[in-house]
PDB file of C-alpha atoms in Angstrom:
ATOM      1  CA  MET R   1     128.947  67.498 110.194  1.00 45.00           C
ATOM      2  CA  THR R   2     127.472  68.739 113.476  1.00 44.00           C
ATOM      3  CA  LYS R   3     125.965  72.128 114.091  1.00 43.00           C
ATOM      4  CA  PRO R   4     127.415  74.309 116.838  1.00 42.00           C
ATOM      5  CA  PRO R   5     125.218  74.788 119.915  1.00 41.00           C
ATOM      6  CA  SER R   6     122.673  77.579 119.512  1.00 39.00           C
ATOM      7  CA  ARG R   7     124.379  79.643 122.228  1.00 38.00           C
ATOM      8  CA  THR R   8     127.572  79.989 120.215  1.00 36.00           C
ATOM      9  CA  LYS R   9     125.809  80.339 116.876  1.00 40.00           C
ATOM     10  CA  SER R  10     126.163  83.800 115.409  1.00 42.00           C
ATOM     11  CA  ALA R  11     122.909  85.582 114.677  1.00 44.00           C
ATOM     12  CA  THR R  12     124.297  87.066 111.476  1.00 49.00           C
ATOM     13  CA  PRO R  13     123.279  84.202 109.119  1.00 49.00           C
ATOM     14  CA  ASP R  14     119.662  84.495 110.321  1.00 48.00           C
ATOM     15  CA  ALA R  15     119.583  88.283 110.016  1.00 45.00           C
ATOM     16  CA  PRO R  16     118.942  88.547 106.238  1.00 53.00           C
ATOM     17  CA  ALA R  17     115.831  86.387 106.651  1.00 82.00           C
ATOM     18  CA  LEU R  18     114.316  88.993 108.973  1.00 91.00           C
ATOM     19  CA  SER R  19     112.255  91.861 107.677  1.00 93.00           C
ATOM     20  CA  TYR R  20     112.949  95.353 108.971  1.00 94.00           C
ATOM     21  CA  GLU R  21     109.831  95.160 111.111  1.00 95.00           C
ATOM     22  CA  GLN R  22     110.801  91.775 112.578  1.00 96.00           C
ATOM     23  CA  ALA R  23     114.312  92.987 113.380  1.00 96.00           C
ATOM     24  CA  LEU R  24     112.982  96.163 114.992  1.00 96.00           C
ATOM     25  CA  ASP R  25     110.465  94.179 117.049  1.00 97.00           C
ATOM     26  CA  GLU R  26     113.172  91.798 118.283  1.00 96.00           C
ATOM     27  CA  LEU R  27     115.456  94.736 119.068  1.00 96.00           C
ATOM     28  CA  GLU R  28     112.721  96.430 121.097  1.00 95.00           C
ATOM     29  CA  ARG R  29     112.075  93.207 123.045  1.00 94.00           C
ATOM     30  CA  LEU R  30     115.803  92.800 123.745  1.00 93.00           C
ATOM     31  CA  VAL R  31     116.108  96.362 125.013  1.00 92.00           C
ATOM     32  CA  ALA R  32     113.070  95.925 127.267  1.00 91.00           C
ATOM     33  CA  ALA R  33     114.483  92.683 128.683  1.00 89.00           C
ATOM     34  CA  MET R  34     117.879  94.261 129.278  1.00 89.00           C
ATOM     35  CA  GLU R  35     116.355  97.288 130.997  1.00 90.00           C
ATOM     36  CA  GLY R  36     113.735  95.471 133.032  1.00 86.00           C
ATOM     37  CA  GLN R  37     115.534  92.402 134.322  1.00 81.00           C
ATOM     38  CA  GLN R  38     118.637  91.417 136.180  1.00 79.00           C
ATOM     39  CA  LEU R  39     120.234  89.215 133.526  1.00 80.00           C
ATOM     40  CA  PRO R  40     123.337  87.129 134.114  1.00 88.00           C
ATOM     41  CA  LEU R  41     126.414  88.797 132.653  1.00 88.00           C
ATOM     42  CA  ASP R  42     126.846  86.233 129.857  1.00 89.00           C
ATOM     43  CA  ARG R  43     123.224  86.582 128.769  1.00 91.00           C
ATOM     44  CA  LEU R  44     123.449  90.367 128.966  1.00 91.00           C
ATOM     45  CA  LEU R  45     126.511  90.306 126.706  1.00 92.00           C
ATOM     46  CA  ASP R  46     124.808  87.948 124.238  1.00 94.00           C
ATOM     47  CA  SER R  47     121.752  90.214 124.200  1.00 93.00           C
ATOM     48  CA  TYR R  48     123.939  93.268 123.590  1.00 94.00           C
ATOM     49  CA  LYS R  49     125.712  91.564 120.665  1.00 96.00           C
ATOM     50  CA  ARG R  50     122.409  90.476 119.126  1.00 96.00           C
ATOM     51  CA  GLY R  51     121.042  93.986 119.585  1.00 96.00           C
ATOM     52  CA  ALA R  52     124.055  95.446 117.809  1.00 97.00           C
ATOM     53  CA  GLU R  53     123.518  93.045 114.899  1.00 96.00           C
ATOM     54  CA  LEU R  54     119.829  93.935 114.690  1.00 97.00           C
ATOM     55  CA  LEU R  55     120.591  97.642 114.849  1.00 96.00           C
ATOM     56  CA  ALA R  56     123.088  97.291 111.990  1.00 96.00           C
ATOM     57  CA  LEU R  57     120.515  95.357 109.964  1.00 96.00           C
ATOM     58  CA  CYS R  58     117.851  98.035 110.530  1.00 96.00           C
ATOM     59  CA  ARG R  59     120.232 100.860 109.660  1.00 96.00           C
ATOM     60  CA  GLY R  60     121.336  99.055 106.518  1.00 95.00           C
ATOM     61  CA  ARG R  61     117.764  98.513 105.393  1.00 94.00           C
ATOM     62  CA  LEU R  62     116.892 102.164 106.026  1.00 94.00           C
ATOM     63  CA  GLN R  63     119.940 103.324 104.064  1.00 94.00           C
ATOM     64  CA  ALA R  64     119.015 101.032 101.169  1.00 92.00           C
ATOM     65  CA  VAL R  65     115.489 102.422 101.085  1.00 92.00           C
ATOM     66  CA  GLU R  66     116.827 105.972 101.264  1.00 90.00           C
ATOM     67  CA  GLN R  67     119.060 105.291  98.260  1.00 89.00           C
ATOM     68  CA  GLN R  68     116.119 103.861  96.316  1.00 88.00           C
ATOM     69  CA  VAL R  69     114.009 106.919  97.130  1.00 85.00           C
ATOM     70  CA  LYS R  70     116.831 109.185  95.960  1.00 83.00           C
ATOM     71  CA  LEU R  71     117.005 107.308  92.657  1.00 84.00           C
ATOM     72  CA  LEU R  72     113.251 107.460  92.184  1.00 82.00           C
ATOM     73  CA  ASP R  73     113.125 111.133  93.079  1.00 78.00           C
ATOM     74  CA  GLY R  74     116.031 112.117  90.851  1.00 75.00           C
ATOM     75  CA  ALA R  75     118.359 112.630  93.847  1.00 61.00           C
ATOM     76  CA  ASP R  76     116.400 115.749  94.815  1.00 65.00           C
ATOM     77  CA  LEU R  77     114.746 114.779  98.057  1.00 61.00           C
ATOM     78  CA  LYS R  78     112.040 117.199  99.001  1.00 66.00           C
ATOM     79  CA  ALA R  79     110.738 117.859 102.493  1.00 67.00           C
ATOM     80  CA  TRP R  80     107.600 115.870 103.174  1.00 67.00           C
ATOM     81  CA  GLU R  81     104.746 118.159 103.956  1.00 74.00           C
ATOM     82  CA  GLY R  82     102.381 115.447 105.148  1.00 70.00           C
ATOM     83  CA  PRO R  83      98.803 114.887 104.090  1.00 73.00           C
ATOM     84  CA  GLU R  84      96.889 117.967 103.135  1.00 67.00           C
ATOM     85  CA  SER R  85      94.166 118.886 105.595  1.00 51.00           C
TER      86      SER R  85
END
């Protein structure tokens, strides 16, 4: 069995292997490249799709952490007052 070329490969299977921080870093680099360069239309579209996947991954991870915090805190989230001075 042959693998599809990397250009047509979906980024979704690789996404779970990324940490939140790695996904956010890649997303920030993609946004900077899209804003700062004149990319060919096909590459711009690929970058947009990858960015959307990374954004969904980051949002999902944040929601999962929020749910865990709610469970640990008895579903009564309190406003964070920051470190005491």
